[in-house]
Short mmCIF file of C-alpha atoms in Angstrom, two decimals:
data_model
loop_
_atom_site.label_atom_id
_atom_site.label_comp_id
_atom_site.label_asym_id
_atom_site.label_seq_id
_atom_site.Cartn_x
_atom_site.Cartn_y
_atom_site.Cartn_z
CA MET A 3 -21.81 -151.77 -196.70
CA ASN A 4 -19.11 -154.08 -195.33
CA LYS A 5 -20.58 -155.44 -192.09
CA LYS A 6 -18.19 -156.93 -189.51
CA TRP A 7 -18.68 -158.11 -185.95
CA TRP A 8 -15.95 -155.82 -184.65
CA LYS A 9 -17.69 -152.77 -186.12
CA GLU A 10 -20.83 -153.60 -184.17
CA ALA A 11 -19.02 -154.50 -180.94
CA VAL A 12 -18.75 -152.55 -177.72
CA VAL A 13 -15.35 -153.15 -176.12
CA TYR A 14 -14.74 -153.12 -172.36
CA GLN A 15 -11.14 -152.48 -171.35
CA ILE A 16 -9.89 -154.31 -168.25
CA TYR A 17 -6.74 -152.95 -166.66
CA TRP A 18 -6.44 -156.12 -164.64
CA ARG A 19 -4.02 -154.93 -161.95
CA SER A 20 -6.65 -152.41 -160.85
CA PHE A 21 -9.78 -154.48 -161.50
CA TYR A 22 -10.18 -157.09 -158.75
CA ASP A 23 -7.64 -158.77 -156.45
CA SER A 24 -8.58 -162.38 -155.74
CA ASP A 25 -5.69 -163.28 -153.42
CA GLY A 26 -5.11 -160.21 -151.24
CA ASP A 27 -1.65 -159.28 -152.51
CA GLY A 28 -2.80 -155.80 -153.51
CA TYR A 29 -2.73 -156.41 -157.26
CA GLY A 30 -5.70 -157.27 -159.40
CA ASP A 31 -5.25 -160.56 -161.25
CA LEU A 32 -6.71 -162.80 -163.93
CA GLU A 33 -8.59 -164.87 -161.36
CA GLY A 34 -10.18 -161.62 -160.21
CA VAL A 35 -11.28 -160.93 -163.76
CA ILE A 36 -12.90 -164.39 -163.90
CA GLN A 37 -14.79 -163.67 -160.68
CA LYS A 38 -16.20 -160.42 -162.11
CA LEU A 39 -17.08 -161.63 -165.62
CA ASP A 40 -20.80 -161.84 -164.85
CA TYR A 41 -20.73 -158.14 -163.95
CA VAL A 42 -19.02 -157.29 -167.23
CA LYS A 43 -21.43 -159.51 -169.18
CA SER A 44 -24.41 -157.85 -167.49
CA LEU A 45 -23.42 -154.54 -169.05
CA GLY A 46 -23.98 -156.07 -172.49
CA VAL A 47 -20.49 -155.65 -173.95
CA ASP A 48 -19.15 -157.92 -176.68
CA VAL A 49 -15.36 -157.79 -176.35
CA ILE A 50 -12.93 -157.55 -173.44
CA TRP A 51 -9.56 -155.91 -174.01
CA LEU A 52 -6.98 -157.11 -171.50
CA ASN A 53 -3.89 -155.02 -170.81
CA PRO A 54 -0.56 -156.91 -170.89
CA PHE A 55 -0.13 -159.82 -168.51
CA TYR A 56 2.99 -161.27 -170.14
CA LYS A 57 6.01 -162.03 -167.97
CA SER A 58 7.60 -158.68 -167.10
CA PRO A 59 9.79 -156.90 -164.53
CA ASP A 60 6.81 -154.50 -164.43
CA ARG A 61 8.74 -151.26 -164.76
CA ASP A 62 5.97 -149.83 -166.97
CA ASN A 63 2.96 -151.79 -165.74
CA GLY A 64 3.52 -154.75 -168.04
CA TYR A 65 4.48 -152.88 -171.19
CA ASP A 66 8.08 -154.04 -170.66
CA ILE A 67 7.89 -157.70 -171.63
CA SER A 68 10.60 -160.22 -170.76
CA ASP A 69 8.82 -163.32 -172.11
CA TYR A 70 6.05 -163.15 -174.73
CA TYR A 71 5.01 -166.73 -173.94
CA GLY A 72 4.92 -166.41 -170.16
CA VAL A 73 2.40 -164.95 -167.70
CA MET A 74 3.37 -162.36 -165.10
CA GLU A 75 3.32 -163.88 -161.63
CA LYS A 76 1.27 -160.95 -160.28
CA SER A 77 -1.50 -161.72 -162.75
CA GLY A 78 -1.60 -165.51 -162.38
CA ASP A 79 -0.40 -168.30 -164.64
CA MET A 80 -1.17 -169.80 -168.05
CA GLU A 81 -3.76 -172.20 -166.64
CA THR A 82 -5.65 -169.24 -165.15
CA PHE A 83 -5.51 -167.37 -168.44
CA GLU A 84 -6.81 -170.39 -170.33
CA ARG A 85 -9.71 -170.65 -167.87
CA LEU A 86 -10.38 -166.93 -168.26
CA LEU A 87 -10.42 -167.29 -172.04
CA ALA A 88 -12.87 -170.20 -171.81
CA GLU A 89 -15.12 -168.35 -169.36
CA ILE A 90 -15.24 -165.26 -171.58
CA HIS A 91 -16.16 -167.39 -174.60
CA ASN A 92 -18.73 -169.35 -172.58
CA ARG A 93 -20.51 -166.06 -171.92
CA GLY A 94 -20.64 -165.20 -175.60
CA MET A 95 -17.94 -162.54 -175.40
CA LYS A 96 -14.59 -162.24 -177.15
CA VAL A 97 -11.16 -161.16 -175.86
CA ILE A 98 -8.36 -159.12 -177.41
CA MET A 99 -4.88 -158.88 -175.92
CA ASP A 100 -2.29 -156.16 -176.01
CA LEU A 101 0.41 -156.76 -178.61
CA VAL A 102 3.55 -154.90 -177.54
CA VAL A 103 6.16 -155.34 -180.26
CA ASN A 104 7.79 -151.94 -180.63
CA HIS A 105 10.01 -152.75 -177.64
CA THR A 106 10.72 -155.37 -175.00
CA SER A 107 12.07 -155.26 -171.48
CA ASP A 108 15.82 -154.93 -171.07
CA GLN A 109 15.47 -158.21 -169.15
CA HIS A 110 14.21 -160.09 -172.22
CA PRO A 111 16.69 -162.83 -173.22
CA TRP A 112 16.82 -161.33 -176.73
CA PHE A 113 18.16 -158.04 -175.38
CA ILE A 114 20.51 -159.68 -172.89
CA GLU A 115 22.03 -161.59 -175.82
CA SER A 116 21.99 -158.53 -178.07
CA LYS A 117 23.97 -156.41 -175.63
CA SER A 118 26.48 -159.15 -174.81
CA SER A 119 28.72 -158.32 -177.80
CA LYS A 120 28.75 -156.43 -181.10
CA ASP A 121 28.99 -159.63 -183.10
CA HIS A 122 26.24 -161.62 -181.36
CA PRO A 123 23.65 -162.96 -183.87
CA LYS A 124 20.90 -161.04 -182.04
CA ARG A 125 22.84 -157.75 -181.97
CA ASP A 126 20.76 -156.52 -184.90
CA TRP A 127 17.47 -157.43 -183.22
CA TYR A 128 17.72 -154.06 -181.45
CA ILE A 129 18.97 -150.64 -182.58
CA TRP A 130 22.59 -149.84 -181.70
CA LYS A 131 24.58 -146.78 -182.74
CA ASP A 132 28.05 -145.38 -182.12
CA PRO A 133 28.41 -142.15 -180.10
CA LYS A 134 28.39 -138.91 -182.07
CA ASP A 135 31.05 -136.44 -180.91
CA GLY A 136 31.22 -138.35 -177.65
CA ARG A 137 27.47 -138.01 -177.04
CA GLU A 138 24.14 -139.52 -178.02
CA PRO A 139 23.73 -140.32 -181.75
CA ASN A 140 21.06 -137.59 -182.13
CA ASN A 141 18.95 -135.12 -180.15
CA TRP A 142 15.71 -137.10 -180.07
CA ARG A 143 13.61 -137.24 -176.91
CA SER A 144 11.66 -140.31 -175.81
CA TYR A 145 8.15 -140.40 -174.38
CA PHE A 146 9.50 -140.97 -170.87
CA GLU A 147 13.10 -139.72 -170.89
CA PRO A 148 15.14 -136.69 -172.07
CA SER A 149 16.84 -138.90 -174.69
CA THR A 150 15.98 -141.95 -176.80
CA TRP A 151 19.52 -143.26 -176.28
CA GLU A 152 21.18 -145.14 -173.44
CA TYR A 153 24.92 -145.83 -173.34
CA ASP A 154 26.13 -149.38 -172.82
CA GLU A 155 29.58 -149.59 -171.24
CA THR A 156 30.17 -153.18 -172.37
CA THR A 157 30.15 -152.49 -176.10
CA GLY A 158 30.66 -148.72 -176.20
CA GLN A 159 27.46 -148.09 -178.15
CA TYR A 160 24.06 -146.59 -177.46
CA TYR A 161 20.77 -148.47 -177.76
CA PHE A 162 17.51 -146.83 -178.79
CA HIS A 163 14.38 -146.63 -176.62
CA SER A 164 11.20 -144.74 -177.52
CA PHE A 165 9.99 -145.08 -173.92
CA ALA A 166 11.85 -145.91 -170.69
CA VAL A 167 15.52 -146.89 -170.54
CA ALA A 168 14.29 -150.36 -169.52
CA GLN A 169 12.30 -150.66 -172.80
CA PRO A 170 14.74 -151.01 -175.72
CA ASP A 171 13.15 -150.80 -179.18
CA LEU A 172 13.19 -153.79 -181.48
CA ASN A 173 14.76 -153.45 -184.92
CA TRP A 174 11.96 -154.26 -187.35
CA LYS A 175 14.34 -154.11 -190.29
CA ASN A 176 15.59 -157.53 -189.19
CA PRO A 177 13.51 -160.28 -190.91
CA GLU A 178 14.45 -162.89 -188.30
CA LEU A 179 13.03 -160.65 -185.58
CA ARG A 180 9.83 -160.09 -187.55
CA ASN A 181 9.33 -163.82 -188.08
CA GLU A 182 9.79 -164.44 -184.37
CA ILE A 183 7.06 -161.86 -183.63
CA TYR A 184 4.71 -163.50 -186.14
CA LYS A 185 5.34 -166.88 -184.54
CA MET A 186 4.38 -165.41 -181.16
CA MET A 187 1.19 -163.84 -182.57
CA ARG A 188 0.12 -167.19 -184.01
CA PHE A 189 0.73 -168.83 -180.62
CA TRP A 190 -1.87 -166.62 -178.93
CA LEU A 191 -4.35 -166.66 -181.79
CA ASP A 192 -4.14 -170.45 -181.93
CA LYS A 193 -4.81 -170.50 -178.20
CA GLY A 194 -8.14 -168.88 -179.04
CA ILE A 195 -7.88 -165.14 -178.47
CA ASP A 196 -9.94 -163.00 -180.82
CA GLY A 197 -7.45 -160.31 -181.77
CA PHE A 198 -5.00 -157.66 -180.65
CA ARG A 199 -4.91 -154.10 -179.48
CA MET A 200 -1.55 -153.12 -180.95
CA ASP A 201 0.52 -150.87 -178.71
CA VAL A 202 2.09 -147.84 -180.50
CA ILE A 203 2.11 -149.93 -183.65
CA ASN A 204 3.08 -147.07 -185.96
CA LEU A 205 6.40 -146.60 -184.13
CA LEU A 206 7.90 -149.79 -185.57
CA ALA A 207 9.61 -148.06 -188.52
CA LYS A 208 12.32 -145.49 -187.72
CA VAL A 209 13.57 -142.53 -189.73
CA ASP A 210 16.51 -143.66 -191.86
CA GLY A 211 19.82 -142.27 -190.67
CA PHE A 212 18.41 -140.96 -187.37
CA PRO A 213 19.06 -137.27 -188.21
CA ASP A 214 18.79 -134.56 -185.55
CA ALA A 215 15.28 -133.13 -185.17
CA GLU A 216 14.71 -129.43 -185.76
CA ASN A 217 12.45 -129.42 -182.69
CA PRO A 218 13.28 -132.43 -180.50
CA TYR A 219 10.29 -131.70 -178.22
CA ASP A 220 7.89 -132.50 -181.07
CA ILE A 221 8.37 -136.25 -180.89
CA SER A 222 6.22 -137.05 -183.92
CA TYR A 223 9.47 -138.16 -185.61
CA LEU A 224 9.10 -141.38 -183.61
CA ALA A 225 5.98 -142.42 -185.53
CA ASP A 226 4.44 -142.99 -188.95
CA ASN A 227 7.72 -143.37 -190.81
CA PRO A 228 8.45 -144.93 -194.23
CA GLY A 229 8.35 -148.72 -194.10
CA ILE A 230 5.58 -149.03 -191.51
CA HIS A 231 2.93 -150.05 -194.02
CA GLU A 232 5.15 -152.73 -195.54
CA TYR A 233 5.64 -154.21 -192.06
CA LEU A 234 1.90 -154.23 -191.33
CA GLN A 235 1.00 -155.68 -194.72
CA GLU A 236 3.53 -158.45 -194.13
CA MET A 237 2.07 -159.04 -190.65
CA ASN A 238 -1.38 -159.31 -192.20
CA ARG A 239 -0.15 -161.65 -194.93
CA GLU A 240 1.82 -163.89 -192.57
CA VAL A 241 -0.61 -163.95 -189.63
CA LEU A 242 -3.78 -161.88 -189.47
CA GLN A 243 -5.50 -162.84 -192.71
CA HIS A 244 -5.62 -166.45 -191.51
CA TYR A 245 -7.84 -165.63 -188.50
CA ASP A 246 -11.23 -163.97 -187.99
CA SER A 247 -9.61 -161.56 -185.60
CA MET A 248 -10.05 -157.95 -184.54
CA THR A 249 -7.10 -155.59 -184.75
CA VAL A 250 -7.06 -152.06 -183.36
CA GLY A 251 -3.86 -150.10 -183.71
CA GLU A 252 -2.76 -147.46 -181.22
CA ILE A 253 -1.56 -144.91 -183.76
CA PRO A 254 -0.39 -141.52 -182.45
CA PHE A 255 0.53 -138.54 -184.65
CA VAL A 256 -1.81 -139.33 -187.55
CA THR A 257 -4.44 -137.33 -189.37
CA PRO A 258 -7.48 -138.76 -191.18
CA GLU A 259 -5.43 -138.80 -194.39
CA THR A 260 -2.49 -140.72 -192.96
CA GLY A 261 -4.67 -142.77 -190.60
CA LEU A 262 -6.71 -144.12 -193.51
CA LEU A 263 -3.60 -145.86 -194.83
CA TYR A 264 -3.63 -148.14 -191.77
CA VAL A 265 -7.30 -149.14 -191.94
CA HIS A 266 -8.36 -148.86 -195.59
CA GLU A 267 -10.29 -152.02 -196.34
CA ASP A 268 -8.35 -152.55 -199.58
CA ARG A 269 -4.87 -152.29 -198.02
CA ASN A 270 -4.89 -155.39 -195.79
CA GLU A 271 -3.29 -153.87 -192.70
CA LEU A 272 -5.49 -153.23 -189.62
CA ASN A 273 -9.24 -153.28 -188.96
CA THR A 274 -9.45 -150.07 -186.97
CA LEU A 275 -7.38 -147.60 -184.99
CA PHE A 276 -7.09 -145.33 -182.00
CA HIS A 277 -5.98 -141.89 -183.11
CA PHE A 278 -5.09 -139.27 -180.51
CA GLN A 279 -6.21 -135.98 -181.97
CA VAL A 280 -8.65 -135.66 -179.07
CA ALA A 281 -6.52 -137.06 -176.24
CA ASP A 282 -3.28 -135.32 -177.30
CA GLU A 283 -4.64 -132.00 -178.59
CA MET A 284 -7.38 -131.32 -176.03
CA ALA A 285 -6.02 -131.17 -172.49
CA THR A 286 -9.49 -129.98 -171.48
CA TRP A 287 -12.80 -129.84 -173.34
CA ASP A 288 -12.90 -127.83 -176.57
CA MET A 289 -16.23 -128.40 -178.32
CA LEU A 290 -15.31 -126.64 -181.56
CA ARG A 291 -12.08 -128.61 -181.94
CA TYR A 292 -13.83 -131.86 -181.03
CA LYS A 293 -16.45 -131.34 -183.72
CA GLN A 294 -13.77 -130.59 -186.30
CA ILE A 295 -11.92 -133.78 -185.39
CA GLN A 296 -15.04 -135.96 -185.53
CA THR A 297 -16.19 -134.59 -188.90
CA ALA A 298 -12.72 -134.82 -190.43
CA TRP A 299 -12.28 -138.45 -189.41
CA TYR A 300 -15.77 -139.40 -190.54
CA GLU A 301 -15.25 -137.85 -193.96
CA GLY A 302 -11.71 -139.24 -194.19
CA LEU A 303 -12.68 -142.86 -193.45
CA LYS A 304 -16.22 -142.94 -194.90
CA GLN A 305 -16.90 -146.18 -196.79
CA LYS A 306 -13.18 -146.98 -196.70
CA GLY A 307 -12.04 -147.58 -193.13
CA TRP A 308 -13.23 -147.76 -189.53
CA ASN A 309 -12.67 -145.54 -186.50
CA SER A 310 -12.80 -146.07 -182.72
CA GLN A 311 -14.54 -143.87 -180.15
CA PHE A 312 -13.08 -143.34 -176.69
CA LEU A 313 -12.35 -140.48 -174.32
CA ASN A 314 -10.29 -142.27 -171.67
CA ASN A 315 -8.23 -145.40 -171.08
CA HIS A 316 -5.34 -146.54 -168.89
CA ASP A 317 -3.15 -143.73 -170.31
CA HIS A 318 -5.68 -140.89 -170.23
CA THR A 319 -7.50 -139.23 -167.34
CA ARG A 320 -11.03 -140.42 -166.67
CA GLN A 321 -13.39 -138.70 -169.06
CA VAL A 322 -15.85 -137.21 -166.57
CA THR A 323 -12.96 -135.41 -164.85
CA ARG A 324 -11.05 -134.31 -167.93
CA TYR A 325 -13.86 -133.58 -170.36
CA GLY A 326 -16.97 -133.31 -168.20
CA ASN A 327 -18.00 -131.99 -164.79
CA ASP A 328 -17.12 -134.49 -162.08
CA LYS A 329 -18.69 -132.41 -159.29
CA GLU A 330 -22.27 -131.09 -159.30
CA TYR A 331 -23.11 -132.69 -162.65
CA ARG A 332 -21.05 -135.87 -162.43
CA GLU A 333 -23.85 -138.31 -163.28
CA GLN A 334 -25.44 -136.16 -165.98
CA SER A 335 -22.04 -135.42 -167.46
CA ALA A 336 -21.00 -139.08 -167.42
CA LYS A 337 -24.20 -140.01 -169.24
CA LEU A 338 -23.77 -137.24 -171.80
CA LEU A 339 -20.22 -138.31 -172.62
CA ALA A 340 -21.41 -141.91 -172.92
CA THR A 341 -24.18 -140.85 -175.30
CA MET A 342 -21.63 -139.11 -177.48
CA VAL A 343 -19.07 -141.93 -177.56
CA HIS A 344 -21.72 -144.56 -178.35
CA THR A 345 -23.47 -142.61 -181.11
CA LEU A 346 -20.52 -141.17 -183.06
CA PRO A 347 -19.13 -143.24 -185.97
CA GLY A 348 -16.80 -146.07 -184.94
CA THR A 349 -16.44 -148.91 -182.45
CA ALA A 350 -17.27 -147.80 -178.90
CA TYR A 351 -14.85 -148.44 -176.02
CA ILE A 352 -15.56 -148.41 -172.29
CA TYR A 353 -12.72 -148.18 -169.79
CA GLN A 354 -13.40 -150.03 -166.54
CA GLY A 355 -15.20 -147.82 -164.01
CA GLU A 356 -16.31 -145.37 -166.66
CA GLU A 357 -19.70 -147.11 -166.56
CA ILE A 358 -20.23 -146.01 -162.93
CA GLY A 359 -18.82 -142.52 -163.45
CA MET A 360 -15.47 -143.03 -161.70
CA THR A 361 -13.40 -139.85 -161.53
CA GLY A 362 -9.76 -138.86 -161.67
CA VAL A 363 -7.86 -138.56 -158.42
CA ARG A 364 -5.66 -136.04 -156.66
CA PHE A 365 -3.09 -137.46 -154.27
CA ASP A 366 -1.07 -135.26 -151.90
CA SER A 367 2.46 -135.97 -153.08
CA ILE A 368 4.46 -137.17 -156.07
CA ASP A 369 5.41 -140.12 -153.83
CA ASP A 370 1.79 -141.35 -153.98
CA TYR A 371 2.00 -141.74 -157.76
CA ASP A 372 3.28 -144.76 -159.68
CA ASP A 373 3.20 -143.43 -163.28
CA ILE A 374 6.75 -143.66 -164.66
CA ALA A 375 6.07 -140.95 -167.26
CA MET A 376 4.80 -138.51 -164.63
CA LYS A 377 7.63 -139.25 -162.19
CA ASN A 378 10.31 -138.82 -164.87
CA LYS A 379 8.80 -135.51 -166.05
CA TYR A 380 8.68 -134.30 -162.45
CA LYS A 381 12.30 -135.28 -161.83
CA GLU A 382 13.55 -133.59 -165.01
CA ALA A 383 11.61 -130.37 -164.42
CA VAL A 384 12.70 -130.06 -160.77
CA GLU A 385 16.33 -130.79 -161.66
CA ASN A 386 16.09 -127.98 -164.24
CA GLY A 387 15.08 -125.51 -161.52
CA GLY A 388 11.30 -125.85 -161.45
CA ASP A 389 9.44 -125.25 -158.22
CA PRO A 390 8.50 -128.75 -156.93
CA GLN A 391 4.93 -127.83 -155.98
CA GLU A 392 4.28 -125.95 -159.22
CA VAL A 393 5.69 -128.83 -161.26
CA PHE A 394 3.56 -131.30 -159.29
CA GLU A 395 0.39 -129.26 -159.86
CA SER A 396 1.11 -128.95 -163.59
CA LEU A 397 1.30 -132.74 -163.98
CA LEU A 398 -1.83 -133.70 -162.05
CA LEU A 399 -4.52 -133.43 -164.73
CA LEU A 400 -2.81 -135.67 -167.27
CA SER A 401 -1.18 -138.17 -164.92
CA ARG A 402 -1.90 -141.69 -166.12
CA ASP A 403 -2.64 -142.69 -162.53
CA ASN A 404 -5.89 -140.72 -162.79
CA SER A 405 -7.32 -143.74 -164.56
CA ARG A 406 -5.34 -146.45 -162.80
CA THR A 407 -6.76 -146.30 -159.27
CA PRO A 408 -8.55 -149.50 -158.24
CA MET A 409 -12.05 -150.32 -159.43
CA GLN A 410 -14.58 -149.20 -156.86
CA TRP A 411 -16.80 -152.19 -156.10
CA ASN A 412 -18.44 -151.28 -152.79
CA THR A 413 -18.10 -149.27 -149.57
CA SER A 414 -15.92 -151.79 -147.72
CA PRO A 415 -12.24 -151.00 -147.03
CA GLU A 416 -10.20 -150.37 -150.21
CA ALA A 417 -13.48 -150.19 -152.16
CA GLY A 418 -13.77 -153.98 -152.12
CA PHE A 419 -10.85 -154.20 -154.55
CA THR A 420 -8.52 -156.10 -152.22
CA THR A 421 -8.28 -157.47 -148.69
CA GLY A 422 -4.65 -156.32 -148.64
CA THR A 423 -2.85 -153.05 -149.35
CA PRO A 424 -3.55 -151.91 -152.93
CA TRP A 425 -0.60 -151.30 -155.25
CA ILE A 426 -1.88 -147.74 -155.69
CA LYS A 427 -4.22 -145.85 -153.40
CA VAL A 428 -7.97 -146.09 -153.88
CA ASN A 429 -9.81 -142.89 -154.82
CA PRO A 430 -11.32 -141.59 -151.54
CA ASN A 431 -14.70 -141.03 -153.21
CA PHE A 432 -15.33 -144.80 -153.39
CA THR A 433 -17.87 -144.60 -150.56
CA GLU A 434 -20.15 -142.64 -152.89
CA ILE A 435 -19.12 -143.93 -156.32
CA ASN A 436 -19.09 -147.73 -156.52
CA VAL A 437 -20.66 -150.67 -158.34
CA GLN A 438 -22.83 -151.67 -155.39
CA ASN A 439 -24.52 -148.26 -155.28
CA ALA A 440 -24.82 -148.14 -159.08
CA LEU A 441 -26.57 -151.51 -159.30
CA ALA A 442 -29.03 -150.49 -156.58
CA ASP A 443 -30.12 -147.31 -158.41
CA GLU A 444 -32.18 -147.79 -161.57
CA ASN A 445 -31.23 -144.26 -162.71
CA SER A 446 -27.48 -144.78 -162.27
CA VAL A 447 -24.78 -144.23 -164.86
CA PHE A 448 -24.41 -148.03 -165.11
CA TYR A 449 -27.98 -148.62 -166.28
CA TYR A 450 -27.72 -145.75 -168.73
CA TYR A 451 -24.68 -147.45 -170.30
CA LYS A 452 -26.58 -150.73 -170.38
CA LYS A 453 -29.43 -149.05 -172.30
CA LEU A 454 -27.03 -147.45 -174.78
CA ILE A 455 -25.31 -150.77 -175.46
CA ALA A 456 -28.66 -152.53 -175.94
CA LEU A 457 -29.75 -149.80 -178.36
CA ARG A 458 -26.58 -150.32 -180.40
CA LYS A 459 -27.30 -154.05 -180.69
CA GLU A 460 -30.89 -153.43 -181.80
CA ASN A 461 -30.37 -150.49 -184.14
CA ALA A 462 -27.95 -150.67 -187.05
CA VAL A 463 -28.30 -146.89 -187.50
CA MET A 464 -26.05 -146.44 -184.43
CA VAL A 465 -23.31 -148.45 -186.12
CA TYR A 466 -23.62 -147.96 -189.86
CA GLY A 467 -25.67 -144.75 -190.14
CA ASP A 468 -24.39 -141.74 -192.09
CA PHE A 469 -23.21 -138.90 -189.85
CA LYS A 470 -23.91 -135.18 -190.16
CA ASP A 471 -23.06 -132.37 -187.72
CA LEU A 472 -25.95 -129.87 -187.51
CA SER A 473 -24.38 -127.57 -184.91
CA GLU A 474 -21.14 -126.38 -186.48
CA GLY A 475 -19.87 -123.26 -184.73
CA ASP A 476 -21.79 -123.78 -181.47
CA GLU A 477 -19.33 -123.86 -178.54
CA HIS A 478 -21.59 -125.76 -176.15
CA MET A 479 -24.30 -127.67 -178.05
CA TYR A 480 -23.57 -130.69 -180.21
CA MET A 481 -26.39 -131.80 -182.50
CA TYR A 482 -25.89 -134.43 -185.17
CA THR A 483 -27.75 -137.14 -187.06
CA ARG A 484 -27.11 -140.77 -187.85
CA SER A 485 -29.21 -141.90 -190.82
CA LEU A 486 -29.77 -145.32 -192.37
CA GLU A 487 -32.48 -146.68 -194.66
CA GLY A 488 -35.12 -144.06 -193.92
CA ARG A 489 -34.42 -143.86 -190.17
CA THR A 490 -32.71 -140.85 -188.66
CA TRP A 491 -31.50 -140.54 -185.11
CA LEU A 492 -31.10 -136.98 -183.90
CA VAL A 493 -28.58 -136.64 -181.05
CA ILE A 494 -28.67 -133.42 -179.01
CA LEU A 495 -26.09 -132.70 -176.29
CA ASN A 496 -25.74 -129.67 -174.03
CA HIS A 497 -22.12 -129.98 -172.98
CA SER A 498 -22.08 -127.10 -170.49
CA ASP A 499 -22.94 -126.13 -166.91
CA GLU A 500 -25.77 -123.82 -168.07
CA ALA A 501 -29.26 -124.50 -169.44
CA ARG A 502 -29.33 -123.73 -173.17
CA GLU A 503 -31.77 -123.67 -176.05
CA ILE A 504 -31.43 -125.08 -179.51
CA GLY A 505 -33.88 -125.23 -182.38
CA ILE A 506 -34.93 -128.43 -184.09
CA PRO A 507 -33.69 -128.16 -187.69
CA GLU A 508 -36.49 -127.07 -190.04
CA LYS A 509 -36.03 -130.26 -192.07
CA TYR A 510 -37.20 -132.34 -189.09
CA ARG A 511 -39.49 -129.87 -187.31
CA ASN A 512 -42.79 -131.16 -188.67
CA LEU A 513 -41.90 -134.82 -188.64
CA ASP A 514 -42.85 -137.14 -185.79
CA ARG A 515 -40.02 -137.68 -183.40
CA THR A 516 -39.77 -140.31 -180.68
CA LEU A 517 -37.52 -139.88 -177.66
CA ILE A 518 -35.23 -142.93 -177.54
CA ILE A 519 -33.16 -142.13 -174.45
CA ALA A 520 -32.36 -139.10 -172.27
CA ASN A 521 -30.40 -138.44 -169.11
CA TYR A 522 -33.02 -136.16 -167.49
CA PRO A 523 -36.49 -137.41 -166.50
CA GLU A 524 -38.47 -134.62 -168.18
CA GLN A 525 -37.96 -132.85 -171.51
CA SER A 526 -39.45 -129.81 -173.19
CA GLU A 527 -40.92 -130.75 -176.58
CA GLU A 528 -41.22 -127.55 -178.60
CA ALA A 529 -39.69 -126.52 -181.91
CA THR A 530 -37.00 -124.88 -179.77
CA LEU A 531 -35.70 -127.25 -177.14
CA SER A 532 -34.52 -126.12 -173.72
CA LEU A 533 -31.83 -128.43 -172.37
CA GLN A 534 -30.60 -128.60 -168.80
CA PRO A 535 -26.86 -128.61 -167.94
CA HIS A 536 -25.19 -131.68 -169.46
CA GLU A 537 -28.46 -132.93 -170.84
CA ALA A 538 -28.39 -135.55 -173.59
CA ARG A 539 -31.24 -136.76 -175.79
CA ILE A 540 -31.62 -139.09 -178.74
CA TYR A 541 -34.71 -138.86 -180.94
CA GLU A 542 -35.78 -141.15 -183.74
CA ILE A 543 -37.31 -139.47 -186.78
CA ILE A 544 -38.89 -141.48 -189.58
CA THR A 545 -37.92 -139.80 -192.84
CA LYS A 546 -39.25 -142.27 -195.43
#
């Protein structure tokens, strides 16, 4: 068994612009993160993942970088970051930063130089193509726009962008460009950060020749292309192998078979990955599909690579709204989902506010939303004849702003997030759901998370235990085991709004079982268990 600190870690994601505003300008900032570090530490987490704070015009919330060595004014300055880094380390935690190297901002000096003329030395640092029959070079669609191509009047060519027009893709075929990226990575690692969350890292390699897609709406052609593994192995060789760092790749459009290539311990690429078979294939909860995905990834990576467990982040609607019941069973549902994420195989991630059961939001108008992807989809659909209200309704559930509303600290104006006007509206339910209330209630979602995290630290079975699904085919109940060195943990989850029964497997029926944690105060203890709506239990069974 290859034990590593990042396998055992629990990671807390801080979307800093929505975390805590220290200066009243309406944006969270790095100083605000410093002021709330004791709260984060009290949860028991090991690693903080910070979303991008590099210098940026901020067209896509910091994922459009204009200077990899600078700090965005909204977030603070380099001195503040260095203090933040020191304060995190002083508390025994680590920090990973976003690495965004598929694209830059169109305001980055590299791109400004690249677009200045066809013969500029940095022209080939980005992807430029001639028009085809007077139009775009191919029919590809980007994540945010109807086309991956934008015409440049100055040079009469198109440049390629997988995301917004303001985010031109870098040309990873250029070795000078790659070396410049590696230099930048070493700069931050030498400063003392503990690793990278790598944004859409499997988009770096493009399909040779850029042929038309048979179905342009299936944008998987943007990812997982030949050459990507050579780039990542070079990155590991040049940079990563020289540091005891954690790398987690955001890797869309992969299966367990293709995903293993990125994280196989013999291939020297990445430590672990985020795949999106749950987030991209399950708009709402589908227990049977979820079980299939979990089992397939466990079997695919077993003893060879490492997975990550998450159900929400800054790009995906808060889990209790999307995959649970955020109304009459909000607390029970939040605890059940936490139980599942923290006991399935892989490193567990918490997105800020998840630990108090924060929910998605519904604003009244498209004008209340900031999400560039949502706004562009709305504009395109309405321009193509869609009814504005129907289009708006169709985009609500998966809007990225569902998870980007400010952290709800207390019942004061703007949820205690800012003394000014927040950059995006606060969820109106902050008077009920907030940190202050959670810390005052010993049965809150927060304290349940704290117990789960403590259990993970004390019990290697939660991290390294073998996994087996015992409830295949059940649409509502999820029952599985984690087993290690004669200890078995039996996890039983009733993911539904109805009370349901499930039998203890015969193999374990006559063995002593000890209740480790549960999200209801009382449990039935027969051979057939009766579970309340969204009830979660973990039992320990000694099998030696």
